[in-house]
Tab-separated table of C-alpha atoms in Angstrom:
chain	number	residue	atom	x	y	z
N	137	MET	CA	35.322	72.168	168.010
N	138	SER	CA	32.436	74.264	166.688
N	139	PHE	CA	32.306	74.717	162.040
N	140	LYS	CA	29.192	77.347	162.346
N	141	HIS	CA	31.490	80.391	161.228
N	142	LYS	CA	34.444	78.948	158.599
N	143	VAL	CA	34.034	79.222	155.518
N	144	VAL	CA	34.951	75.829	153.867
N	145	ILE	CA	35.297	75.964	150.272
N	146	LEU	CA	35.210	72.589	148.784
N	147	SER	CA	35.205	72.519	144.602
N	148	ILE	CA	37.330	75.004	142.906
N	149	SER	CA	36.508	75.203	139.235
N	150	LEU	CA	39.661	76.089	137.248
N	151	LEU	CA	39.184	76.318	133.778
N	152	LEU	CA	41.357	77.407	130.443
N	153	ILE	CA	40.051	76.877	126.637
N	154	SER	CA	43.461	75.373	125.103
N	155	THR	CA	44.597	73.736	121.588
N	156	PRO	CA	44.961	70.305	121.245
N	157	MET	CA	47.207	68.870	124.407
N	158	LEU	CA	50.381	68.547	123.559
N	159	LYS	CA	51.345	64.720	121.674
N	160	ALA	CA	54.047	62.906	120.545
N	161	GLN	CA	52.630	59.515	120.090
N	162	ASN	CA	48.905	61.643	118.561
N	163	THR	CA	47.084	58.393	120.273
N	164	ILE	CA	44.723	60.627	121.526
N	165	ASP	CA	43.041	61.562	118.864
N	166	GLY	CA	42.150	58.118	118.364
N	167	LEU	CA	40.134	57.561	121.315
N	168	HIS	CA	36.565	57.909	122.303
N	169	GLY	CA	35.306	58.276	125.304
N	170	ASP	CA	32.039	54.590	126.711
N	171	ARG	CA	30.788	53.972	129.279
N	172	ASN	CA	32.470	50.752	129.848
N	173	ASN	CA	35.382	53.083	130.469
N	174	ARG	CA	33.956	54.160	134.105
N	175	LYS	CA	35.824	54.568	137.040
N	176	GLN	CA	35.393	55.418	140.648
N	177	GLY	CA	37.991	57.935	142.727
N	178	LEU	CA	39.076	58.893	146.009
N	179	HIS	CA	40.112	62.814	146.446
N	180	ASN	CA	41.935	62.551	150.631
N	181	GLY	CA	45.230	64.555	150.330
N	182	ASN	CA	44.051	67.235	152.803
N	183	LEU	CA	41.339	67.637	155.257
N	184	VAL	CA	38.606	67.403	152.509
N	185	GLU	CA	37.337	63.963	150.723
N	186	THR	CA	35.147	62.754	148.553
N	187	LEU	CA	34.263	60.259	146.074
N	188	PHE	CA	34.240	61.469	142.337
N	189	TRP	CA	33.334	58.895	139.352
N	190	ASN	CA	35.915	59.697	135.838
N	191	PHE	CA	32.298	60.566	134.224
N	192	GLY	CA	32.476	64.208	135.622
N	193	GLU	CA	30.403	64.037	138.911
N	194	VAL	CA	32.285	64.750	142.429
N	195	ALA	CA	30.183	63.151	145.043
N	196	TRP	CA	27.083	61.147	145.473
N	197	TRP	CA	23.923	61.386	147.283
N	198	GLY	CA	23.747	57.961	149.598
N	199	LYS	CA	27.396	57.313	148.934
N	200	GLN	CA	29.876	58.604	151.159
N	201	PRO	CA	32.051	59.915	151.709
N	202	SER	CA	30.117	63.334	149.019
N	203	GLY	CA	32.080	66.074	149.714
N	204	VAL	CA	33.366	65.143	154.050
N	205	TRP	CA	34.699	67.279	155.538
N	206	PRO	CA	36.647	66.857	158.653
N	207	LYS	CA	37.673	64.365	157.382
N	208	GLY	CA	36.425	61.318	158.620
N	209	THR	CA	33.655	62.413	160.103
N	210	ASN	CA	30.593	61.578	157.830
N	211	HIS	CA	29.725	65.452	158.354
N	212	SER	CA	28.723	65.370	153.785
N	213	TYR	CA	28.614	69.139	152.601
N	214	MET	CA	27.435	68.032	148.917
N	215	ASP	CA	24.933	65.367	147.535
N	216	GLY	CA	27.136	65.864	143.674
N	217	ILE	CA	28.848	68.580	141.416
N	218	TYR	CA	29.590	67.955	137.197
N	219	PRO	CA	30.483	70.012	134.631
N	220	LEU	CA	28.474	71.680	131.809
N	221	VAL	CA	29.136	73.017	128.384
N	222	ALA	CA	26.699	73.653	125.804
N	223	ALA	CA	25.931	75.875	122.984
N	224	GLU	CA	24.003	76.884	120.543
N	225	VAL	CA	24.148	75.037	117.360
N	226	GLN	CA	22.014	75.375	113.894
N	227	LEU	CA	19.834	72.246	112.364
N	228	SER	CA	19.868	70.814	109.164
N	229	ASP	CA	16.470	72.614	109.014
N	230	GLY	CA	17.379	75.940	109.285
N	231	ARG	CA	16.305	75.584	112.642
N	232	ILE	CA	18.524	76.337	116.191
N	233	THR	CA	18.799	74.757	118.801
N	234	HIS	CA	20.925	73.342	122.018
N	235	ILE	CA	22.846	71.326	123.658
N	236	VAL	CA	24.161	71.075	127.240
N	237	GLU	CA	27.130	67.882	127.901
N	238	GLY	CA	27.552	66.915	131.446
N	239	GLY	CA	28.074	64.176	133.062
N	240	TYR	CA	24.979	62.489	136.755
N	241	ARG	CA	23.928	60.249	137.724
N	242	GLU	CA	20.079	60.923	137.192
N	243	HIS	CA	17.997	62.988	135.234
N	244	TYR	CA	19.942	62.504	131.960
N	245	GLU	CA	17.794	61.478	128.353
N	246	GLU	CA	19.420	57.622	127.209
N	247	GLY	CA	19.681	55.608	124.609
N	248	SER	CA	18.438	51.627	123.945
N	249	THR	CA	21.073	50.534	125.551
N	250	GLY	CA	20.829	52.519	128.746
N	251	VAL	CA	24.365	55.238	127.727
N	252	GLU	CA	23.686	58.439	129.159
N	253	PHE	CA	23.971	60.660	126.918
N	254	GLY	CA	26.594	62.976	127.929
N	255	TRP	CA	30.464	63.101	129.484
N	256	GLN	CA	32.069	59.657	129.208
N	257	PRO	CA	35.349	58.782	129.614
N	258	LEU	CA	38.457	58.160	127.911
N	259	PRO	CA	39.668	54.201	127.596
N	260	ASP	CA	43.639	54.937	129.050
N	261	PHE	CA	44.380	57.137	131.836
N	262	ALA	CA	44.462	54.417	134.330
N	263	ASN	CA	45.865	51.403	134.754
N	264	PRO	CA	42.946	48.893	132.982
N	265	ASP	CA	43.616	46.158	135.475
N	266	GLN	CA	41.713	47.868	137.946
N	267	ASP	CA	39.067	50.077	139.169
N	268	TYR	CA	40.282	53.974	140.241
N	269	ILE	CA	40.874	56.335	138.494
N	270	ALA	CA	44.745	57.482	137.502
N	271	LEU	CA	46.276	59.264	140.917
N	272	SER	CA	49.357	60.940	141.237
N	273	ASP	CA	50.317	59.022	144.887
N	274	ASP	CA	49.742	55.270	143.962
N	275	PRO	CA	51.731	54.515	140.872
N	276	ASN	CA	49.450	51.151	140.807
N	277	THR	CA	46.815	52.766	139.664
N	278	TRP	CA	49.413	54.585	136.510
N	279	PRO	CA	48.277	53.443	132.736
N	280	PRO	CA	51.674	51.717	131.151
N	281	TYR	CA	51.873	54.851	128.794
N	282	TRP	CA	49.997	58.472	128.465
N	283	PRO	CA	48.063	58.186	125.310
N	284	ASP	CA	48.432	62.600	124.982
N	285	GLN	CA	52.474	61.749	125.938
N	286	PRO	CA	55.123	60.413	124.548
N	287	ALA	CA	56.401	57.137	124.949
N	288	ASP	CA	58.795	58.010	127.430
N	289	TRP	CA	56.942	58.707	129.854
N	290	GLY	CA	55.726	55.216	130.832
N	291	GLY	CA	56.938	55.241	134.144
N	292	SER	CA	56.460	58.788	134.970
N	293	TRP	CA	53.175	61.301	136.954
N	294	ASN	CA	51.369	62.529	133.703
N	295	GLY	CA	51.183	65.774	136.241
N	296	TYR	CA	49.967	69.172	135.145
N	297	PHE	CA	53.164	70.930	136.030
N	298	GLY	CA	55.302	67.870	133.753
N	299	ARG	CA	56.470	64.811	134.926
N	300	LYS	CA	55.501	65.817	139.170
N	301	THR	CA	53.295	66.869	141.467
N	302	ASN	CA	53.357	69.580	143.418
N	303	ALA	CA	49.959	68.982	145.284
N	304	ASP	CA	49.957	67.041	147.948
N	305	GLN	CA	47.479	64.299	145.602
N	306	GLU	CA	47.010	65.465	142.218
N	307	SER	CA	44.389	62.992	139.122
N	308	TYR	CA	43.885	63.304	136.391
N	309	PHE	CA	41.185	61.287	133.204
N	310	VAL	CA	39.740	62.274	129.932
N	311	MET	CA	35.942	62.468	129.046
N	312	ASP	CA	34.064	63.874	126.177
N	313	ASP	CA	29.952	63.671	124.334
N	314	TYR	CA	31.467	61.271	121.729
N	315	GLN	CA	28.280	59.091	123.177
N	316	ASP	CA	26.183	61.712	122.982
N	317	TYR	CA	22.642	61.279	120.066
N	318	GLY	CA	20.443	63.332	122.424
N	319	GLN	CA	16.657	62.021	119.718
N	320	ASP	CA	15.859	66.396	119.567
N	321	TYR	CA	18.832	67.374	117.636
N	322	TRP	CA	20.397	63.808	116.405
N	323	GLY	CA	20.612	63.458	112.463
N	324	LEU	CA	20.139	67.433	111.845
N	325	PHE	CA	23.642	67.412	112.934
N	326	ASN	CA	27.081	66.792	113.017
N	327	SER	CA	29.989	68.562	114.964
N	328	ASP	CA	32.387	66.927	112.792
N	329	SER	CA	32.274	66.480	109.011
N	330	LEU	CA	35.429	64.061	110.001
N	331	ASP	CA	33.679	61.888	112.207
N	332	PRO	CA	29.935	61.296	111.496
N	333	ASN	CA	30.280	58.980	114.525
N	334	ARG	CA	30.650	61.426	116.904
N	335	GLY	CA	27.698	62.476	119.043
N	336	GLY	CA	27.323	65.684	121.300
N	337	LEU	CA	29.800	68.081	120.353
N	338	GLY	CA	32.524	67.221	119.843
N	339	MET	CA	34.056	68.479	123.567
N	340	ARG	CA	36.104	66.266	125.058
N	341	VAL	CA	37.775	67.720	128.685
N	342	ALA	CA	40.631	67.037	130.823
N	343	VAL	CA	39.681	66.674	134.382
N	344	ARG	CA	41.902	66.740	137.102
N	345	GLY	CA	42.122	67.209	140.779
N	346	PHE	CA	44.418	68.992	143.478
N	347	GLN	CA	44.191	69.000	146.922
N	348	TRP	CA	47.254	69.992	149.276
N	349	SER	CA	48.031	69.460	153.085
N	350	ASN	CA	49.533	72.853	153.356
N	351	VAL	CA	47.197	74.575	156.230
N	352	LEU	CA	46.477	77.890	153.325
N	353	ALA	CA	44.300	75.277	151.154
N	354	GLU	CA	43.352	71.777	153.372
N	355	ASP	CA	40.326	72.903	153.143
N	356	ILE	CA	40.209	73.144	149.432
N	357	ILE	CA	39.817	71.099	146.094
N	358	PHE	CA	41.008	72.215	143.033
N	359	TRP	CA	39.312	71.588	139.815
N	360	HIS	CA	40.829	72.258	136.824
N	361	TYR	CA	38.982	71.553	133.173
N	362	ASP	CA	40.885	71.969	130.265
N	363	ILE	CA	38.294	71.437	127.375
N	364	THR	CA	38.994	71.670	123.999
N	365	ASN	CA	36.816	71.582	120.776
N	366	VAL	CA	37.170	68.786	118.654
N	367	SER	CA	35.162	69.285	116.587
N	368	THR	CA	35.212	70.797	113.084
N	369	THR	CA	32.633	73.130	114.116
N	370	THR	CA	32.671	76.190	115.702
N	371	TYR	CA	30.773	77.501	118.173
N	372	PRO	CA	29.407	81.174	117.982
N	373	LYS	CA	27.673	81.157	121.652
N	374	THR	CA	29.683	78.585	123.821
N	375	VAL	CA	28.497	78.320	128.325
N	376	PHE	CA	30.842	77.123	130.414
N	377	GLY	CA	28.971	76.426	133.748
N	378	MET	CA	29.276	74.065	137.512
N	379	TYR	CA	26.029	72.452	138.233
N	380	ALA	CA	25.726	71.834	142.407
N	381	ASP	CA	23.339	69.565	144.517
N	382	ALA	CA	23.753	71.305	148.120
N	383	GLY	CA	23.872	68.675	150.422
N	384	VAL	CA	25.392	71.098	153.159
N	385	GLY	CA	24.349	68.911	156.976
N	386	GLY	CA	24.461	65.728	155.410
N	387	GLN	CA	22.785	63.445	153.138
N	388	ASN	CA	19.171	63.335	154.493
N	389	ASP	CA	19.918	66.877	155.641
N	390	SER	CA	19.941	68.657	152.582
N	391	ASN	CA	16.118	70.058	152.087
N	392	ASP	CA	16.673	73.382	153.985
N	393	ASP	CA	19.883	74.152	151.815
N	394	LEU	CA	19.704	78.138	150.616
N	395	ALA	CA	22.058	79.247	148.247
N	396	PHE	CA	24.510	83.261	146.767
N	397	TYR	CA	26.983	83.909	145.189
N	398	ASP	CA	29.321	87.214	144.866
N	399	LEU	CA	30.352	88.545	141.257
N	400	SER	CA	33.209	90.266	142.974
N	401	LEU	CA	35.069	86.617	144.832
N	402	ASP	CA	32.904	85.352	141.236
N	403	LEU	CA	32.188	83.084	144.219
N	404	ALA	CA	28.469	81.280	144.060
N	405	TYR	CA	27.932	79.335	147.958
N	406	THR	CA	25.855	77.393	150.230
N	407	TRP	CA	23.968	77.285	153.822
N	408	ASP	CA	22.417	75.110	156.068
N	409	SER	CA	19.335	77.519	156.993
N	410	ASN	CA	19.606	77.099	160.281
N	411	ASN	CA	22.922	75.693	160.873
N	412	LEU	CA	22.534	72.190	161.522
N	413	GLY	CA	24.080	68.816	160.399
N	414	GLU	CA	22.171	65.250	160.833
N	415	GLY	CA	22.542	64.436	164.232
N	416	ASN	CA	22.498	68.433	165.142
N	417	TRP	CA	26.567	69.067	164.028
N	418	GLU	CA	27.524	72.960	162.942
N	419	THR	CA	27.480	73.219	159.731
N	420	GLY	CA	29.354	75.663	157.909
N	421	TYR	CA	29.114	77.610	154.134
N	422	ALA	CA	30.484	75.739	150.572
N	423	GLY	CA	32.142	77.418	148.092
N	424	TYR	CA	32.385	77.081	144.713
N	425	ALA	CA	34.594	79.702	143.180
N	426	PHE	CA	35.768	80.599	139.226
N	427	LEU	CA	39.353	80.894	139.729
N	428	GLU	CA	39.811	80.604	136.349
N	429	SER	CA	36.944	81.073	134.440
N	430	PRO	CA	37.096	80.684	130.791
N	431	GLY	CA	39.374	83.571	128.749
N	432	ASN	CA	37.651	85.967	125.252
N	433	PRO	CA	40.676	86.831	123.645
N	434	PHE	CA	38.120	87.856	120.812
N	435	ASP	CA	36.187	91.190	121.856
N	436	GLY	CA	39.011	93.697	122.056
N	437	ILE	CA	38.310	94.557	125.962
N	438	ASP	CA	39.870	93.539	129.141
N	439	ASN	CA	37.828	91.535	130.706
N	440	ASP	CA	40.143	90.603	134.056
N	441	GLU	CA	41.410	93.635	134.308
N	442	ASP	CA	44.236	93.411	134.315
N	443	ALA	CA	46.275	96.137	131.451
N	444	SER	CA	44.450	98.559	134.391
N	445	ALA	CA	47.754	99.923	134.698
N	446	GLY	CA	49.052	100.725	131.149
N	447	ALA	CA	48.267	103.121	128.365
N	448	SER	CA	45.432	101.859	126.832
N	449	PRO	CA	42.196	103.429	126.432
N	450	GLU	CA	39.125	103.370	128.366
N	451	LEU	CA	35.190	102.119	127.560
N	452	GLY	CA	33.280	105.329	128.335
N	453	SER	CA	29.457	105.820	128.562
N	454	ALA	CA	29.468	107.553	124.140
N	455	ASP	CA	31.312	103.507	123.489
N	456	PHE	CA	27.653	101.877	124.393
N	457	GLN	CA	25.146	105.170	121.764
N	458	PRO	CA	24.443	103.907	118.904
N	459	ARG	CA	27.256	104.289	116.342
N	460	ASN	CA	26.707	106.403	113.116
N	461	LEU	CA	28.105	104.586	109.616
N	462	VAL	CA	29.594	107.127	108.330
N	463	ASP	CA	32.087	105.960	106.799
N	464	ASP	CA	34.656	103.634	108.254
N	465	VAL	CA	33.737	100.579	109.800
N	466	VAL	CA	35.553	97.676	111.258
N	467	LEU	CA	34.690	94.719	110.220
N	468	ILE	CA	35.960	90.853	111.644
N	469	ASP	CA	35.742	87.645	109.692
N	470	TYR	CA	34.600	85.719	111.788
N	471	GLN	CA	36.527	82.024	110.684
N	472	ASN	CA	39.332	83.927	110.475
N	473	MET	CA	39.795	85.085	114.515
N	474	THR	CA	43.543	84.406	114.750
N	475	VAL	CA	46.606	86.044	116.448
N	476	ASP	CA	47.999	86.779	113.294
N	477	ASN	CA	45.516	89.113	111.400
N	478	ASN	CA	44.283	90.798	114.604
N	479	ARG	CA	41.726	88.351	115.141
N	480	GLY	CA	40.492	88.923	111.390
N	481	ARG	CA	40.062	92.334	112.387
N	482	ILE	CA	40.468	94.934	109.345
N	483	LEU	CA	39.700	98.762	108.866
N	484	THR	CA	37.433	100.158	105.985
N	485	SER	CA	34.913	101.817	104.847
N	486	PHE	CA	32.242	102.955	102.626
N	487	SER	CA	33.788	106.031	100.293
N	488	ALA	CA	36.632	103.024	99.383
N	489	GLY	CA	34.116	99.776	99.617
N	490	GLY	CA	36.367	97.278	98.124
N	491	SER	CA	35.447	93.017	99.007
N	492	ASP	CA	36.877	89.769	99.915
N	493	ASP	CA	35.892	86.248	101.268
N	494	PHE	CA	34.023	87.660	103.674
N	495	TYR	CA	32.232	91.264	103.553
N	496	HIS	CA	31.366	92.901	100.136
N	497	TYR	CA	30.346	97.107	99.354
N	498	SER	CA	27.608	97.810	97.313
N	499	GLY	CA	27.274	101.680	97.028
N	500	ASP	CA	25.744	102.253	100.991
N	501	SER	CA	25.868	98.589	101.480
N	502	LEU	CA	27.888	96.565	103.324
N	503	PHE	CA	27.417	92.932	103.118
N	504	LEU	CA	28.852	91.324	106.139
N	505	ASN	CA	29.181	87.502	106.841
N	506	GLN	CA	28.786	87.080	110.386
N	507	TYR	CA	29.265	83.453	110.907
N	508	ASP	CA	26.453	81.495	109.208
N	509	SER	CA	24.616	84.883	107.829
N	510	VAL	CA	24.470	87.569	105.897
N	511	SER	CA	23.831	91.174	107.304
N	512	VAL	CA	23.593	94.454	105.531
N	513	TYR	CA	24.401	97.624	106.916
N	514	LEU	CA	23.705	100.521	105.527
N	515	ARG	CA	25.453	104.063	105.222
N	516	GLY	CA	24.175	107.106	106.952
N	517	SER	CA	22.448	104.503	109.161
N	518	SER	CA	23.078	104.224	113.141
N	519	TYR	CA	23.346	100.444	114.425
N	520	SER	CA	22.972	99.443	118.028
N	521	GLU	CA	25.235	97.138	120.240
N	522	ILE	CA	23.090	93.747	120.762
N	523	PRO	CA	24.647	92.140	124.359
N	524	PHE	CA	26.012	88.644	124.145
N	525	ASN	CA	25.263	87.652	120.510
N	526	GLY	CA	29.371	87.278	119.781
N	527	VAL	CA	28.829	89.940	116.707
N	528	ASP	CA	30.581	93.082	116.489
N	529	ASP	CA	26.680	95.195	115.590
N	530	ASP	CA	28.086	98.479	115.653
N	531	LEU	CA	31.547	97.412	113.406
N	532	ASP	CA	33.649	99.428	115.757
N	533	GLY	CA	35.400	95.822	116.748
N	534	ILE	CA	34.062	95.736	119.933
N	535	ILE	CA	32.270	92.465	119.976
N	536	ASP	CA	28.948	92.425	122.907
N	537	GLU	CA	30.450	95.749	124.645
N	538	ASN	CA	27.764	96.614	127.614
N	539	GLU	CA	27.656	99.404	129.415
N	540	SER	CA	26.517	97.694	133.057
N	541	VAL	CA	29.857	95.012	132.606
N	542	HIS	CA	32.455	96.949	130.661
N	543	MET	CA	32.073	100.047	131.657
N	544	GLY	CA	35.852	102.552	132.394
N	545	LEU	CA	37.352	98.847	131.258
N	546	LYS	CA	40.578	98.349	129.292
N	547	PHE	CA	39.778	97.903	125.149
N	548	LYS	CA	40.989	97.875	121.861
N	549	ASN	CA	40.079	101.106	119.951
N	550	PHE	CA	40.790	99.714	116.497
N	551	PHE	CA	40.183	102.799	114.637
N	552	SER	CA	42.416	104.277	115.931
N	553	GLY	CA	44.820	101.647	116.630
N	554	ALA	CA	45.381	102.634	120.159
N	555	GLY	CA	45.763	99.164	122.319
N	556	LEU	CA	46.905	97.233	119.783
N	557	ASP	CA	49.911	96.283	121.213
N	558	ASP	CA	48.348	95.901	125.228
N	559	PRO	CA	50.141	92.246	125.397
N	560	LEU	CA	47.149	92.269	128.574
N	561	ILE	CA	44.127	92.340	125.750
N	562	ASP	CA	43.435	89.669	124.003
N	563	GLU	CA	45.792	87.543	125.854
N	564	ALA	CA	45.115	83.671	125.143
N	565	ARG	CA	46.654	80.413	125.827
N	566	ASP	CA	47.474	79.298	123.220
N	567	ASP	CA	49.343	82.361	121.599
N	568	GLY	CA	52.473	82.022	122.009
N	569	VAL	CA	53.562	85.543	123.666
N	570	ASP	CA	54.320	85.833	127.335
N	571	ASN	CA	50.973	87.765	127.525
N	572	ASP	CA	52.618	89.414	131.305
N	573	GLY	CA	56.346	89.662	131.214
N	574	ASP	CA	57.371	87.114	134.488
N	575	TRP	CA	58.250	83.355	132.513
N	576	ASP	CA	61.947	83.819	133.515
N	577	PRO	CA	65.182	82.180	131.749
N	578	GLU	CA	66.854	81.405	135.078
N	579	LEU	CA	63.665	80.239	136.737
N	580	HIS	CA	61.474	78.461	134.003
N	581	ASP	CA	64.008	77.731	131.541
N	582	VAL	CA	63.526	73.586	131.665
N	583	GLY	CA	61.890	72.526	128.899
N	584	ALA	CA	58.809	70.827	127.365
N	585	ASP	CA	57.698	68.096	130.134
N	586	GLY	CA	58.576	70.779	133.230
N	587	LEU	CA	61.673	69.230	134.278
N	588	ALA	CA	64.889	70.227	134.385
N	589	GLY	CA	67.940	68.055	133.436
N	590	THR	CA	66.056	66.147	131.165
N	591	GLY	CA	67.243	67.680	128.563
N	592	ASP	CA	64.248	67.889	125.987
N	593	ALA	CA	62.920	70.232	123.899
N	594	GLY	CA	63.064	73.980	125.267
N	595	GLU	CA	66.028	73.273	127.960
N	596	GLY	CA	68.117	75.422	127.913
N	597	ASP	CA	67.659	77.790	125.335
N	598	GLY	CA	66.755	80.440	126.529
N	599	LEU	CA	62.939	81.503	124.915
N	600	PRO	CA	59.770	80.780	126.569
N	601	THR	CA	58.350	76.795	125.423
N	602	LEU	CA	54.881	75.127	125.624
N	603	GLY	CA	54.464	73.165	128.962
N	604	GLU	CA	57.272	75.456	131.094
N	605	PRO	CA	56.779	77.354	134.039
N	606	ASN	CA	55.054	80.925	133.316
N	607	PHE	CA	53.755	80.267	129.472
N	608	ASP	CA	51.205	79.491	127.437
N	609	ILE	CA	49.140	76.488	129.430
N	610	THR	CA	50.754	76.692	132.411
N	611	ASP	CA	50.289	80.363	133.234
N	612	LYS	CA	46.384	80.852	134.173
N	613	ASP	CA	47.140	84.652	134.409
N	614	GLU	CA	47.554	84.440	130.574
N	615	SER	CA	43.481	84.825	130.007
N	616	ASP	CA	41.507	87.654	129.442
N	617	GLN	CA	38.922	86.171	132.306
N	618	ILE	CA	35.084	86.882	131.781
N	619	GLY	CA	34.624	85.904	135.623
N	620	LEU	CA	31.083	84.303	136.899
N	621	THR	CA	28.319	86.099	134.315
N	622	ALA	CA	25.261	83.848	136.266
N	623	PHE	CA	23.546	82.142	138.708
N	624	ASP	CA	20.936	79.837	139.584
N	625	ALA	CA	18.882	78.118	141.741
N	626	PHE	CA	16.083	75.482	142.132
N	627	TYR	CA	14.471	72.574	143.587
N	628	ILE	CA	15.928	69.396	141.447
N	629	GLY	CA	13.437	67.513	140.421
N	630	GLN	CA	10.844	70.580	140.090
N	631	GLY	CA	10.609	71.274	136.196
N	632	VAL	CA	14.743	71.231	135.458
N	633	GLU	CA	15.335	67.585	133.746
N	634	PHE	CA	18.732	67.273	132.892
N	635	GLY	CA	18.116	65.618	129.716
N	636	HIS	CA	15.872	68.966	128.452
N	637	ASP	CA	18.628	71.036	127.303
N	638	GLU	CA	16.619	74.001	126.448
N	639	VAL	CA	15.385	74.477	129.758
N	640	ILE	CA	19.165	73.746	130.711
N	641	TRP	CA	20.157	76.658	128.555
N	642	ASP	CA	17.340	79.005	129.315
N	643	ARG	CA	18.934	79.547	133.305
N	644	VAL	CA	22.799	79.256	132.487
N	645	ALA	CA	22.938	82.084	128.895
């Protein structure tokens, strides 16, 4: 049988940036990642089988099975994959730098004790008396209690869909960057004013793998990364990405691999240049698709185009031109961008003047706090938007509008009010709103544990409750997703070391 023309999607990554998870015991906030908690897992719930580790790495060159398809053949398609999170920070000496968090087997900066400065697993998310990551189909791997769930969940699976899984196999672990004491910034930056020992950015990642044996999904592993900023720092610029070390053709036949991407599918993919693997077996493709990318509920733009059928206005060429500040301007309180206050926007004018905690007028000058700096705007002057800086430079209330990316998309007009009541622009999975209106009380009113018949909080009350299907965190469509925005390919070891944060930032930001 020839596999040459079959596309093999070995890793599909889902992501949400979340508020803290549901919890009753509240013990997770007292836990921190540590290298001593490392465990290994094996996903083999369909035709894809691969080893993976609870510090984020999937597959490992030299170990099998690593991204094998079909299961049992030892036909390997990957040498290693891991998620990365990066952010721009200001050091105490005023310098701007970048911190990149990841978890990989090599090329990482280490401390004097040999601990890698990156993701490390939290304890108590697997049975401590064995060496494997918690899997839904193996109760022996489950811990006696789950740190992020009520006590009565002990003995039950801690699934994405509640105390159950609708996948044939689901894995679960949590990791963070607590032990990242990188020499380029440690002592000059601390992400958490409440914990002087916290390293890194203060990011915690809940990771799930899903496999279904149904013929429509039998060639796929779904990875879900739920990233929470548990620090006290707000980051104006952040990046999520995946590093994929291609190994199409086997672990001794990966130097002839190629890679490319398809923006319309949010897909990056790799293949063997001669379509032959180690031992001359015919290779397929390995694809890495963002089924759900990070959402941006702050920019005032319908990034995922799900509001296209509505009556909200569309961005046209005039909206990307320099804007002359004659009188009315929209100001954003970047430290207070909540749902209840219109994501920090207020409509003001030079003629009316006034002041607040984050701005004040003085004659024809406006002084505006934008994160950690103060910008001065002059009445009658023209200002252009600077894409990708996270700031509304031209004071129209829209952040980072870019003609090459956003032309024709729906948006919120903060001057006229058009689009402000559109639930599908700037939707978020923590806003307490069923943005797409697909929560059905007849089907989904099962309570916070996602399981009907338990009589828990919210069950049968006629209102959507956090944890129920098709509402907020369990509905990926309630996120204004930005899609694939960057792609880079290189040979490992040729000038790219994962411990060099600035090099990685320049490639992904």
